[in-house]
XYZ file of C-alpha atoms in Angstrom:
225
model
C 53.344 -51.152 -49.390
C 51.307 -48.018 -48.737
C 47.717 -46.862 -48.281
C 46.239 -44.052 -50.369
C 42.918 -42.894 -51.763
C 41.737 -43.380 -55.346
C 38.794 -41.579 -56.971
C 36.060 -43.318 -58.976
C 32.952 -42.024 -60.737
C 29.501 -43.350 -59.813
C 29.285 -45.849 -62.731
C 32.697 -47.256 -61.839
C 31.755 -47.487 -58.156
C 28.730 -49.552 -59.155
C 30.995 -51.754 -61.281
C 33.248 -52.299 -58.249
C 30.242 -53.165 -56.083
C 28.955 -55.625 -58.698
C 32.330 -57.330 -59.098
C 32.642 -56.223 -62.737
C 35.697 -53.999 -62.274
C 39.130 -55.348 -61.347
C 41.331 -52.945 -63.330
C 41.731 -49.197 -63.723
C 43.856 -47.122 -66.079
C 45.245 -43.741 -65.110
C 47.161 -41.202 -67.175
C 50.843 -40.826 -66.446
C 51.672 -37.175 -65.868
C 55.407 -37.183 -65.187
C 57.356 -34.505 -63.420
C 61.083 -34.053 -63.847
C 63.670 -31.586 -62.606
C 65.335 -28.853 -64.625
C 68.896 -27.605 -64.193
C 67.787 -25.293 -61.392
C 66.249 -28.159 -59.473
C 62.663 -27.057 -60.086
C 59.922 -29.546 -60.903
C 58.590 -29.219 -64.443
C 55.982 -31.106 -66.449
C 57.501 -32.998 -69.373
C 55.778 -35.177 -71.940
C 57.016 -38.753 -72.187
C 58.885 -39.400 -75.417
C 57.590 -42.165 -77.716
C 60.931 -43.935 -77.226
C 60.743 -43.863 -73.426
C 62.039 -46.963 -71.681
C 60.431 -48.224 -68.511
C 61.962 -50.312 -65.763
C 60.531 -51.771 -62.590
C 62.433 -51.164 -59.384
C 62.926 -53.595 -56.523
C 60.113 -51.784 -54.711
C 57.649 -52.866 -57.406
C 57.175 -49.329 -58.698
C 57.858 -48.262 -62.269
C 60.402 -45.684 -63.341
C 61.179 -44.220 -66.733
C 64.046 -42.478 -68.487
C 63.992 -40.113 -71.436
C 66.074 -37.399 -73.054
C 65.577 -33.768 -72.164
C 64.970 -31.606 -75.293
C 68.023 -29.517 -74.389
C 70.252 -32.488 -73.758
C 71.147 -34.636 -70.792
C 69.355 -37.737 -69.508
C 66.612 -37.380 -66.921
C 64.795 -39.946 -64.874
C 61.466 -39.455 -63.171
C 59.189 -41.448 -60.947
C 56.134 -42.800 -62.731
C 53.752 -44.987 -60.848
C 52.181 -44.052 -57.527
C 50.978 -47.656 -57.301
C 52.781 -50.937 -56.601
C 51.684 -54.506 -55.852
C 50.668 -54.751 -52.215
C 49.365 -51.186 -51.976
C 45.893 -50.683 -50.520
C 43.689 -48.047 -52.164
C 40.599 -46.807 -50.356
C 37.841 -45.851 -52.778
C 36.764 -42.213 -52.774
C 33.329 -41.526 -54.255
C 30.615 -38.856 -54.174
C 28.865 -38.912 -50.789
C 26.844 -36.892 -48.294
C 27.112 -36.813 -44.487
C 23.992 -36.335 -42.356
C 23.870 -34.560 -39.005
C 21.921 -36.676 -36.507
C 21.196 -34.027 -33.888
C 22.642 -32.306 -30.842
C 24.569 -34.574 -28.520
C 24.812 -37.351 -31.127
C 28.382 -37.965 -32.228
C 27.577 -40.678 -34.748
C 27.150 -39.714 -38.399
C 25.112 -41.097 -41.275
C 26.655 -41.216 -44.742
C 24.805 -41.651 -48.043
C 26.737 -42.872 -51.093
C 25.623 -41.222 -54.325
C 26.407 -44.183 -56.589
C 23.639 -46.400 -55.203
C 21.910 -44.411 -52.436
C 23.127 -46.685 -49.640
C 22.990 -44.990 -46.238
C 24.970 -46.256 -43.266
C 25.858 -45.056 -39.793
C 29.454 -44.399 -38.833
C 30.079 -44.517 -35.105
C 31.986 -41.769 -33.347
C 34.961 -44.044 -32.672
C 35.299 -44.911 -36.375
C 36.267 -41.433 -37.547
C 39.971 -42.155 -37.166
C 42.551 -39.404 -37.123
C 41.496 -37.493 -40.261
C 41.480 -33.734 -39.832
C 37.938 -33.223 -41.082
C 35.434 -30.399 -41.043
C 31.837 -30.401 -42.231
C 31.876 -29.786 -46.012
C 29.742 -26.864 -47.161
C 28.630 -28.868 -50.194
C 26.788 -31.253 -47.850
C 24.274 -28.506 -47.061
C 23.217 -28.488 -50.715
C 23.657 -32.100 -51.810
C 26.410 -34.569 -52.580
C 30.031 -33.875 -51.717
C 32.586 -34.504 -54.527
C 34.635 -37.675 -54.219
C 37.887 -35.759 -53.782
C 36.584 -34.593 -50.395
C 35.736 -38.061 -49.054
C 37.783 -38.772 -45.911
C 39.350 -42.164 -45.356
C 36.920 -43.123 -42.578
C 33.891 -42.618 -44.858
C 35.136 -45.004 -47.551
C 33.248 -48.304 -47.848
C 35.624 -50.226 -50.135
C 39.330 -50.672 -50.652
C 41.450 -52.324 -53.327
C 44.479 -54.557 -52.885
C 46.817 -53.912 -55.821
C 47.980 -57.173 -57.418
C 49.727 -55.963 -60.583
C 50.930 -52.708 -62.138
C 51.773 -52.311 -65.829
C 53.010 -49.279 -67.747
C 51.825 -49.257 -71.356
C 50.261 -47.221 -74.136
C 46.500 -46.783 -73.864
C 45.703 -48.679 -77.055
C 47.609 -51.748 -75.823
C 44.523 -52.718 -73.815
C 43.227 -56.203 -74.686
C 39.614 -57.374 -74.936
C 39.936 -59.124 -71.566
C 41.431 -56.008 -69.985
C 38.605 -53.864 -71.389
C 36.024 -56.127 -69.780
C 37.928 -55.963 -66.493
C 37.559 -52.167 -66.629
C 33.911 -52.616 -65.637
C 32.108 -53.847 -68.726
C 31.225 -57.260 -67.359
C 28.718 -59.288 -69.373
C 26.423 -56.457 -70.460
C 25.167 -56.356 -74.042
C 27.556 -54.668 -76.472
C 25.241 -54.511 -79.506
C 28.008 -55.860 -81.707
C 30.720 -53.569 -80.330
C 33.990 -55.028 -79.093
C 34.934 -54.449 -75.466
C 37.871 -52.287 -76.581
C 35.441 -50.081 -78.487
C 33.302 -49.674 -75.378
C 36.373 -48.717 -73.366
C 37.560 -46.318 -76.076
C 34.240 -44.452 -75.938
C 34.318 -44.369 -72.134
C 37.887 -43.059 -72.120
C 37.127 -40.293 -74.626
C 34.063 -39.254 -72.621
C 36.292 -38.740 -69.580
C 39.412 -37.401 -71.329
C 38.932 -34.627 -73.877
C 42.221 -32.723 -73.652
C 44.747 -32.970 -76.456
C 47.342 -35.616 -75.697
C 44.990 -37.545 -73.408
C 42.474 -38.938 -75.914
C 42.313 -42.465 -77.289
C 43.620 -41.318 -80.671
C 46.652 -39.757 -78.931
C 47.542 -43.153 -77.416
C 49.045 -41.702 -74.213
C 51.169 -43.582 -71.711
C 49.077 -44.930 -68.841
C 49.495 -47.045 -65.741
C 47.214 -50.099 -65.651
C 46.407 -51.221 -62.120
C 44.891 -54.641 -61.351
C 43.353 -55.284 -57.950
C 41.118 -57.330 -55.688
C 38.063 -55.519 -54.308
C 37.348 -55.645 -50.574
C 34.065 -54.394 -49.149
C 34.280 -52.471 -45.894
C 36.429 -49.676 -44.551
C 40.185 -50.071 -44.941
C 40.847 -49.423 -41.247
C 38.087 -51.740 -40.061
C 39.893 -54.651 -41.726
C 43.202 -53.698 -40.186
C 41.617 -53.420 -36.729
C 40.103 -56.878 -37.124
């Protein structure tokens, strides 16, 4: 079991807040080692075989184009992991001599105060982007996160293997589809976010599907309690 951050866009953050999102799918971008021991990026072969280790994480094996079997680690997620949600945000300076900090979350405009003692041990400096507006989610420190996810299941599959129920769990909920199937909604969402060759819906890439329970509040606040 481990703790790590996971990035979500504003619409997906709102889906998490509303209880509509309990799954996420992430591209698998494997790294393997060449004969010199250097890490290299290698595409997963269509005939790749996946196994799940005793640690709950997934591994895969494939053939190197120049011969010789290779194995590489696939999934950074496993059941029992805790993922703190990283989203676009903005810190607010409260004045000289005040060590507390206000944070506004871009997804819904919520503003809350974080006390000085809640900053944890993150090595953090004031982001320059905060002087102009929102700070990108990748720069959200752990102590500023307001939600975390408990991973309950991890599956390795092709993108188009997603079911109607899985597509709804990606954040669709009960909103009107205007006759479109949930898989069609997810296909359009995926292609909006992934435009590179090999990553699109039509390319049917390998992905890791992560199911989780959503917990509201900071990940370290729960542990302290």
